[in-house]
PDB file of C-alpha atoms and ligand atoms in Angstrom:
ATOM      1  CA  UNK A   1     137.837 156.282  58.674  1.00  0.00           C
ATOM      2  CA  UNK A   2     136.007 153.121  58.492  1.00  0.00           C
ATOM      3  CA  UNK A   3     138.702 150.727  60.359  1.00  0.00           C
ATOM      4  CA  UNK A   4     139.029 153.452  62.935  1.00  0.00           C
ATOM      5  CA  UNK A   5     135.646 153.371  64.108  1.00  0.00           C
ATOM      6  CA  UNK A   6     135.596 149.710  64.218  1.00  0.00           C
ATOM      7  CA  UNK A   7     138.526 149.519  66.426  1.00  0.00           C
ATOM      8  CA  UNK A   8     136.909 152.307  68.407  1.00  0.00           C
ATOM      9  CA  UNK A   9     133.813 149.563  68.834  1.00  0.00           C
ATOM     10  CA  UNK A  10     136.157 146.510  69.303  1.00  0.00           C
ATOM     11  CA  UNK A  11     138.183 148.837  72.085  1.00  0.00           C
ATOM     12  CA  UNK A  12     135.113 150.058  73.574  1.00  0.00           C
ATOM     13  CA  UNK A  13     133.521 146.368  73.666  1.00  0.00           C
ATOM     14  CA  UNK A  14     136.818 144.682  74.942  1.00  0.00           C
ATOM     15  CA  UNK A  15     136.744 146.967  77.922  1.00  0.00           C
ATOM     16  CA  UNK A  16     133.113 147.353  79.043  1.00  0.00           C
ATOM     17  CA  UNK A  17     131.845 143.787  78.693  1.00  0.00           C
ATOM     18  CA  UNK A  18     133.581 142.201  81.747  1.00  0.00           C
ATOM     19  CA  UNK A  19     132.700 144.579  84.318  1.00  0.00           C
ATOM     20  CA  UNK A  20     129.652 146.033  83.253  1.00  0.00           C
ATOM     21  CA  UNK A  21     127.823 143.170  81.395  1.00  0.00           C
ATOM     22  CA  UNK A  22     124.062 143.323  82.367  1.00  0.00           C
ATOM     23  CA  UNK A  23     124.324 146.580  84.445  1.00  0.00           C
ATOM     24  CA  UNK A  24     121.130 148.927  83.730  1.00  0.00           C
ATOM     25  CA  UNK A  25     119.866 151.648  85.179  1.00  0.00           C
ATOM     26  CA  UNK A  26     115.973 152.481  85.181  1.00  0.00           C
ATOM     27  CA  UNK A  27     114.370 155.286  86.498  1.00  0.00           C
ATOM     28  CA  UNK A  28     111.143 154.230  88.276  1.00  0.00           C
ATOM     29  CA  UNK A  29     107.909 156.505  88.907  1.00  0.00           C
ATOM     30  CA  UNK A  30     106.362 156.345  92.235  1.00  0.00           C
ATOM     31  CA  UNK A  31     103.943 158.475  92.336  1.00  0.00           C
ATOM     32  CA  UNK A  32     102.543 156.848  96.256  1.00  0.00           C
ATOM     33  CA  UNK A  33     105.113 158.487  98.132  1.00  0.00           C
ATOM     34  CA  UNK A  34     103.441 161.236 100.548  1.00  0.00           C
ATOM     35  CA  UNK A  35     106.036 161.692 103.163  1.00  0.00           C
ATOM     36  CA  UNK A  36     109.478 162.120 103.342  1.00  0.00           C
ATOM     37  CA  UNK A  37     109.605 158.272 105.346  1.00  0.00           C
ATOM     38  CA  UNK A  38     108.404 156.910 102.318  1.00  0.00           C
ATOM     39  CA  UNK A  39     111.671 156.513 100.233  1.00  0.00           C
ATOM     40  CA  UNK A  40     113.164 154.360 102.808  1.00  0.00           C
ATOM     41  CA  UNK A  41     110.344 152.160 102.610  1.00  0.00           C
ATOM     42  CA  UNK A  42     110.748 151.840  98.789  1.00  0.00           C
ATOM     43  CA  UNK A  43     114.597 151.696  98.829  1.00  0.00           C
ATOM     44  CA  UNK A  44     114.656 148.762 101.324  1.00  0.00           C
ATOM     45  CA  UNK A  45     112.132 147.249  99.414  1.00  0.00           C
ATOM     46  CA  UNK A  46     114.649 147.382  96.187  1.00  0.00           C
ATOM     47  CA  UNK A  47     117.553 146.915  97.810  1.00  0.00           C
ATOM     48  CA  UNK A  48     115.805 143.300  98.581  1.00  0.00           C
ATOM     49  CA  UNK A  49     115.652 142.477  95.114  1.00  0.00           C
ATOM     50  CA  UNK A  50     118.612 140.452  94.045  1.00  0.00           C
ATOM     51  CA  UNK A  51     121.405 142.255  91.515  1.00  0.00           C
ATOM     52  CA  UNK A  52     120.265 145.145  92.584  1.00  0.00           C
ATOM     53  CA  UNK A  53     123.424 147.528  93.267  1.00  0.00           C
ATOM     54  CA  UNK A  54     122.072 150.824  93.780  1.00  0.00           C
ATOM     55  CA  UNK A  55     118.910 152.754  94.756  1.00  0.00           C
ATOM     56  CA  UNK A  56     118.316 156.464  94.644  1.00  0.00           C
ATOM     57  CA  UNK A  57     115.058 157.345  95.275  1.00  0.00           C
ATOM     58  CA  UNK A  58     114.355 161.152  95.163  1.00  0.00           C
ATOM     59  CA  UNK A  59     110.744 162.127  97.273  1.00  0.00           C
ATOM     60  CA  UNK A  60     110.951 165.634  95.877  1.00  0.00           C
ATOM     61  CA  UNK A  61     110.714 164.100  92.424  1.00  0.00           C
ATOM     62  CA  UNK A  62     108.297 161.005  93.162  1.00  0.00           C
ATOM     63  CA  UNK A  63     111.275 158.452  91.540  1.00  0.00           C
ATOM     64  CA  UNK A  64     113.576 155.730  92.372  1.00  0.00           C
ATOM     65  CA  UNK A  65     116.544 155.364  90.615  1.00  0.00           C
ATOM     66  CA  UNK A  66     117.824 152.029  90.124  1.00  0.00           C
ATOM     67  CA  UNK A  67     121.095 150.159  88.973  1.00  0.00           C
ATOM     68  CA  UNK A  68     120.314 146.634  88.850  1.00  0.00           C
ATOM     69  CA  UNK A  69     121.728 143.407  86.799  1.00  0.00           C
ATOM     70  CA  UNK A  70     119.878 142.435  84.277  1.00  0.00           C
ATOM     71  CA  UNK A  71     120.546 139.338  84.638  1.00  0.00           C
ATOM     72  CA  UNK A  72     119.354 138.665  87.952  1.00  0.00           C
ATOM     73  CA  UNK A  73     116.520 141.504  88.199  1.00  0.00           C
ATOM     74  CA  UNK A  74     114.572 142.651  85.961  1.00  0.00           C
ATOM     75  CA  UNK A  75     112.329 146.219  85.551  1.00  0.00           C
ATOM     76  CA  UNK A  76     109.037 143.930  86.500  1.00  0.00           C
ATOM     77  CA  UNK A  77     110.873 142.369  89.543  1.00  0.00           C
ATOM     78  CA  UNK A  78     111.835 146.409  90.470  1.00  0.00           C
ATOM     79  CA  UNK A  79     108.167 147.543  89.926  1.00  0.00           C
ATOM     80  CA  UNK A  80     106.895 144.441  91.982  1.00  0.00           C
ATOM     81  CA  UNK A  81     108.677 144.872  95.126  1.00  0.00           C
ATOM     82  CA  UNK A  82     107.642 148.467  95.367  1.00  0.00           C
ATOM     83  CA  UNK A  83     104.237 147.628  94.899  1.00  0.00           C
ATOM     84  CA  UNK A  84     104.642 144.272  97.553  1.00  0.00           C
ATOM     85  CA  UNK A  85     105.669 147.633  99.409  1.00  0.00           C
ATOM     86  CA  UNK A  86     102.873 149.420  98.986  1.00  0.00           C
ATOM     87  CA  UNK A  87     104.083 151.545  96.408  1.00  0.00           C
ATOM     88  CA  UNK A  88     103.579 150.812  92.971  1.00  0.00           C
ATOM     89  CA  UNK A  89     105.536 152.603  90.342  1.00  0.00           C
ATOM     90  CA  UNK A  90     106.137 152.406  86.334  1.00  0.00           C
ATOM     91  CA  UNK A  91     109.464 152.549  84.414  1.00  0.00           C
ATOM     92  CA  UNK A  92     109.886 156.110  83.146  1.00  0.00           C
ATOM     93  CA  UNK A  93     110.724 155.656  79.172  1.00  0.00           C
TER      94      UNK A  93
HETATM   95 CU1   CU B 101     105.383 158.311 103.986  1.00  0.00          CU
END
């Protein structure tokens, strides 16, 4: 039971490090956004950001959603070009 779990990790490990070292995904609040021109302003604004890979930002639901690597952004570069945007926002836990 024991061995097969580890080799489970290893396996696991082995395949998802190269590709997908450093990818996150953070879901961002932004509460500013009062018309429905206002995500394009705050996905341009991420999509500045280098590593960045992905933005979804949802103006029903007030969020961005952002893949990113973490080793080139980070969640305070994310939250800082939406606010240089005029759009500040918080990482939702
Ligand atoms: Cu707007």
């Amino acid at each position: 039971m024991m061995t097969r779990l580890l080799s489970i990790a290893a396996l696991t490990t082995a395949f998802a490090a190269p590709a997908w070292a450093g990818t996150q995904t953070v879901t961002l609040s932004v509460p500013g956004m009062t018309c429905a021109a206002c995500p394009l302003t705050v996905k341009q604004a991420l999509n500045k950001v280098p590593g960045v890979s992905k933005t979804d930002v949802s103006f029903d639901r007030k969020q961005a959603v952002v893949t990113f690597d973490d080793n080139k952004a980070s969640v305070a570069a994310l939250t800082k070009a939406t606010a240089d945007a005029g759009y500040p926002s918080t990482a939702k836990p």
